[in-house]
mmCIF file of N, CA and C and ligand atoms in Angstrom:
data_model
loop_
_atom_site.group_PDB
_atom_site.id
_atom_site.type_symbol
_atom_site.label_atom_id
_atom_site.label_comp_id
_atom_site.label_asym_id
_atom_site.label_seq_id
_atom_site.Cartn_x
_atom_site.Cartn_y
_atom_site.Cartn_z
ATOM 1 N N MET A 1 -9.860 27.903 -12.554
ATOM 2 C CA MET A 1 -8.635 27.654 -11.781
ATOM 3 C C MET A 1 -8.953 26.746 -10.590
ATOM 4 N N ALA A 2 -8.143 25.772 -10.382
ATOM 5 C CA ALA A 2 -8.388 24.818 -9.300
ATOM 6 C C ALA A 2 -8.046 25.419 -7.939
ATOM 7 N N ASN A 3 -8.766 24.920 -6.970
ATOM 8 C CA ASN A 3 -8.497 25.372 -5.615
ATOM 9 C C ASN A 3 -7.442 24.448 -5.007
ATOM 10 N N LYS A 4 -6.317 25.006 -4.739
ATOM 11 C CA LYS A 4 -5.218 24.206 -4.198
ATOM 12 C C LYS A 4 -5.009 24.523 -2.724
ATOM 13 N N PHE A 5 -4.260 23.658 -2.084
ATOM 14 C CA PHE A 5 -3.851 23.940 -0.715
ATOM 15 C C PHE A 5 -2.522 24.676 -0.749
ATOM 16 N N LEU A 6 -2.418 25.666 0.080
ATOM 17 C CA LEU A 6 -1.164 26.389 0.193
ATOM 18 C C LEU A 6 -0.684 26.328 1.628
ATOM 19 N N LYS A 7 0.601 26.184 1.779
ATOM 20 C CA LYS A 7 1.177 26.305 3.105
ATOM 21 C C LYS A 7 1.720 27.720 3.187
ATOM 22 N N VAL A 8 1.220 28.473 4.134
ATOM 23 C CA VAL A 8 1.624 29.873 4.226
ATOM 24 C C VAL A 8 2.295 30.155 5.569
ATOM 25 N N LYS A 9 3.127 31.158 5.527
ATOM 26 C CA LYS A 9 3.851 31.544 6.725
ATOM 27 C C LYS A 9 3.438 32.962 7.094
ATOM 28 N N CYS A 10 2.994 33.121 8.309
ATOM 29 C CA CYS A 10 2.548 34.428 8.783
ATOM 30 C C CYS A 10 3.741 35.385 8.849
ATOM 31 N N PRO A 11 3.614 36.565 8.207
ATOM 32 C CA PRO A 11 4.712 37.532 8.237
ATOM 33 C C PRO A 11 4.896 38.158 9.616
ATOM 34 N N GLU A 12 3.878 38.044 10.438
ATOM 35 C CA GLU A 12 3.908 38.685 11.749
ATOM 36 C C GLU A 12 4.616 37.815 12.799
ATOM 37 N N CYS A 13 4.174 36.555 12.896
ATOM 38 C CA CYS A 13 4.715 35.710 13.962
ATOM 39 C C CYS A 13 5.499 34.514 13.426
ATOM 40 N N GLY A 14 5.463 34.305 12.106
ATOM 41 C CA GLY A 14 6.216 33.205 11.534
ATOM 42 C C GLY A 14 5.538 31.855 11.647
ATOM 43 N N GLY A 15 4.315 31.840 12.169
ATOM 44 C CA GLY A 15 3.584 30.584 12.290
ATOM 45 C C GLY A 15 3.122 30.093 10.928
ATOM 46 N N GLU A 16 3.176 28.791 10.711
ATOM 47 C CA GLU A 16 2.766 28.227 9.434
ATOM 48 C C GLU A 16 1.414 27.557 9.567
ATOM 49 N N GLN A 17 0.619 27.675 8.515
ATOM 50 C CA GLN A 17 -0.657 26.980 8.484
ATOM 51 C C GLN A 17 -1.070 26.719 7.048
ATOM 52 N N ILE A 18 -2.074 25.857 6.900
ATOM 53 C CA ILE A 18 -2.553 25.486 5.568
ATOM 54 C C ILE A 18 -3.808 26.291 5.251
ATOM 55 N N THR A 19 -3.878 26.787 4.022
ATOM 56 C CA THR A 19 -5.087 27.482 3.591
ATOM 57 C C THR A 19 -5.369 27.127 2.141
ATOM 58 N N PHE A 20 -6.537 27.492 1.659
ATOM 59 C CA PHE A 20 -6.852 27.284 0.255
ATOM 60 C C PHE A 20 -6.261 28.421 -0.563
ATOM 61 N N SER A 21 -5.944 28.122 -1.839
ATOM 62 C CA SER A 21 -5.420 29.166 -2.713
ATOM 63 C C SER A 21 -6.530 30.149 -3.092
ATOM 64 N N ARG A 22 -7.782 29.670 -3.021
ATOM 65 C CA ARG A 22 -8.917 30.555 -3.285
ATOM 66 C C ARG A 22 -9.885 30.453 -2.106
ATOM 67 N N PRO A 23 -9.566 31.120 -1.034
ATOM 68 C CA PRO A 23 -10.387 30.989 0.178
ATOM 69 C C PRO A 23 -11.774 31.596 -0.014
ATOM 70 N N ALA A 24 -12.764 30.987 0.612
ATOM 71 C CA ALA A 24 -14.136 31.485 0.525
ATOM 72 C C ALA A 24 -14.357 32.634 1.493
ATOM 73 N N MET A 25 -13.517 32.694 2.489
ATOM 74 C CA MET A 25 -13.616 33.798 3.442
ATOM 75 C C MET A 25 -12.231 34.151 3.959
ATOM 76 N N LYS A 26 -12.177 35.225 4.699
ATOM 77 C CA LYS A 26 -10.894 35.690 5.202
ATOM 78 C C LYS A 26 -10.196 34.621 6.034
ATOM 79 N N VAL A 27 -8.907 34.559 5.866
ATOM 80 C CA VAL A 27 -8.109 33.611 6.636
ATOM 81 C C VAL A 27 -7.222 34.402 7.586
ATOM 82 N N ASN A 28 -7.313 34.070 8.863
ATOM 83 C CA ASN A 28 -6.481 34.746 9.848
ATOM 84 C C ASN A 28 -5.491 33.765 10.451
ATOM 85 N N CYS A 29 -4.374 34.309 10.871
ATOM 86 C CA CYS A 29 -3.360 33.488 11.517
ATOM 87 C C CYS A 29 -3.945 32.855 12.787
ATOM 88 N N LEU A 30 -3.701 31.560 12.948
ATOM 89 C CA LEU A 30 -4.237 30.848 14.103
ATOM 90 C C LEU A 30 -3.535 31.273 15.390
ATOM 91 N N ILE A 31 -2.353 31.805 15.253
ATOM 92 C CA ILE A 31 -1.562 32.152 16.434
ATOM 93 C C ILE A 31 -1.767 33.612 16.849
ATOM 94 N N CYS A 32 -1.543 34.545 15.917
ATOM 95 C CA CYS A 32 -1.615 35.956 16.288
ATOM 96 C C CYS A 32 -2.838 36.673 15.734
ATOM 97 N N GLY A 33 -3.576 36.026 14.811
ATOM 98 C CA GLY A 33 -4.802 36.614 14.306
ATOM 99 C C GLY A 33 -4.624 37.557 13.133
ATOM 100 N N LYS A 34 -3.414 37.680 12.636
ATOM 101 C CA LYS A 34 -3.185 38.564 11.486
ATOM 102 C C LYS A 34 -3.895 38.019 10.250
ATOM 103 N N GLU A 35 -4.421 38.923 9.437
ATOM 104 C CA GLU A 35 -5.110 38.517 8.224
ATOM 105 C C GLU A 35 -4.097 38.010 7.199
ATOM 106 N N LEU A 36 -4.280 36.768 6.770
ATOM 107 C CA LEU A 36 -3.323 36.151 5.848
ATOM 108 C C LEU A 36 -3.835 36.094 4.421
ATOM 109 N N ALA A 37 -5.138 35.989 4.244
ATOM 110 C CA ALA A 37 -5.699 35.904 2.900
ATOM 111 C C ALA A 37 -7.090 36.504 2.888
ATOM 112 N N GLU A 38 -7.405 37.120 1.770
ATOM 113 C CA GLU A 38 -8.702 37.766 1.645
ATOM 114 C C GLU A 38 -9.300 37.406 0.289
ATOM 115 N N PRO A 39 -10.530 36.918 0.259
ATOM 116 C CA PRO A 39 -11.148 36.592 -1.032
ATOM 117 C C PRO A 39 -11.524 37.851 -1.786
ATOM 118 N N LYS A 40 -11.240 37.851 -3.064
ATOM 119 C CA LYS A 40 -11.609 38.982 -3.912
ATOM 120 C C LYS A 40 -12.357 38.433 -5.113
ATOM 121 N N ALA A 41 -13.192 39.266 -5.707
ATOM 122 C CA ALA A 41 -13.987 38.827 -6.854
ATOM 123 C C ALA A 41 -13.093 38.364 -8.001
ATOM 124 N N SER A 42 -12.056 39.131 -8.274
ATOM 125 C CA SER A 42 -11.179 38.803 -9.388
ATOM 126 C C SER A 42 -10.128 37.767 -8.996
ATOM 127 N N LYS A 43 -9.367 38.096 -7.978
ATOM 128 C CA LYS A 43 -8.231 37.255 -7.604
ATOM 129 C C LYS A 43 -8.050 37.348 -6.094
ATOM 130 N N PRO A 44 -7.984 36.209 -5.417
ATOM 131 C CA PRO A 44 -7.791 36.271 -3.970
ATOM 132 C C PRO A 44 -6.423 36.853 -3.631
ATOM 133 N N GLU A 45 -6.405 37.567 -2.543
ATOM 134 C CA GLU A 45 -5.156 38.196 -2.134
ATOM 135 C C GLU A 45 -4.552 37.418 -0.983
ATOM 136 N N ILE A 46 -3.400 36.816 -1.231
ATOM 137 C CA ILE A 46 -2.692 36.087 -0.192
ATOM 138 C C ILE A 46 -1.626 37.016 0.365
ATOM 139 N N LYS A 47 -1.776 37.360 1.617
ATOM 140 C CA LYS A 47 -0.856 38.330 2.212
ATOM 141 C C LYS A 47 0.320 37.666 2.911
ATOM 142 N N ALA A 48 0.172 36.380 3.166
ATOM 143 C CA ALA A 48 1.233 35.658 3.836
ATOM 144 C C ALA A 48 2.234 35.152 2.804
ATOM 145 N N LYS A 49 3.367 34.720 3.303
ATOM 146 C CA LYS A 49 4.385 34.143 2.420
ATOM 147 C C LYS A 49 4.012 32.688 2.141
ATOM 148 N N ILE A 50 3.929 32.328 0.869
ATOM 149 C CA ILE A 50 3.590 30.952 0.519
ATOM 150 C C ILE A 50 4.851 30.113 0.537
ATOM 151 N N THR A 51 4.866 29.123 1.393
ATOM 152 C CA THR A 51 6.076 28.303 1.502
ATOM 153 C C THR A 51 5.944 27.022 0.689
ATOM 154 N N LYS A 52 4.709 26.605 0.426
ATOM 155 C CA LYS A 52 4.532 25.372 -0.321
ATOM 156 C C LYS A 52 3.159 25.351 -0.965
ATOM 157 N N SER A 53 3.067 24.800 -2.165
ATOM 158 C CA SER A 53 1.804 24.674 -2.860
ATOM 159 C C SER A 53 1.512 23.201 -3.076
ATOM 160 N N MET A 54 0.327 22.761 -2.678
ATOM 161 C CA MET A 54 -0.031 21.342 -2.794
ATOM 162 C C MET A 54 -1.233 21.160 -3.674
ATOM 163 N N HIS A 55 -1.277 20.114 -4.431
ATOM 164 C CA HIS A 55 -2.420 19.867 -5.309
ATOM 165 C C HIS A 55 -3.414 18.922 -4.655
HETATM 166 ZN ZN1 LIG B 101 0.749 35.114 13.023
#
């Protein structure tokens, strides 16, 4: 599966940022620090709302 860019929206503060669809490490919100994505062996868990997917 290809690693894509995702535009995600933080459920906590509504701030938007770009992350990978398969992050190598935990992704936290740049504004409030909430955990937005967590890498998992099987499937990464994206906890934020994905607003856009980019190739
Ligand atoms: Zn936030």
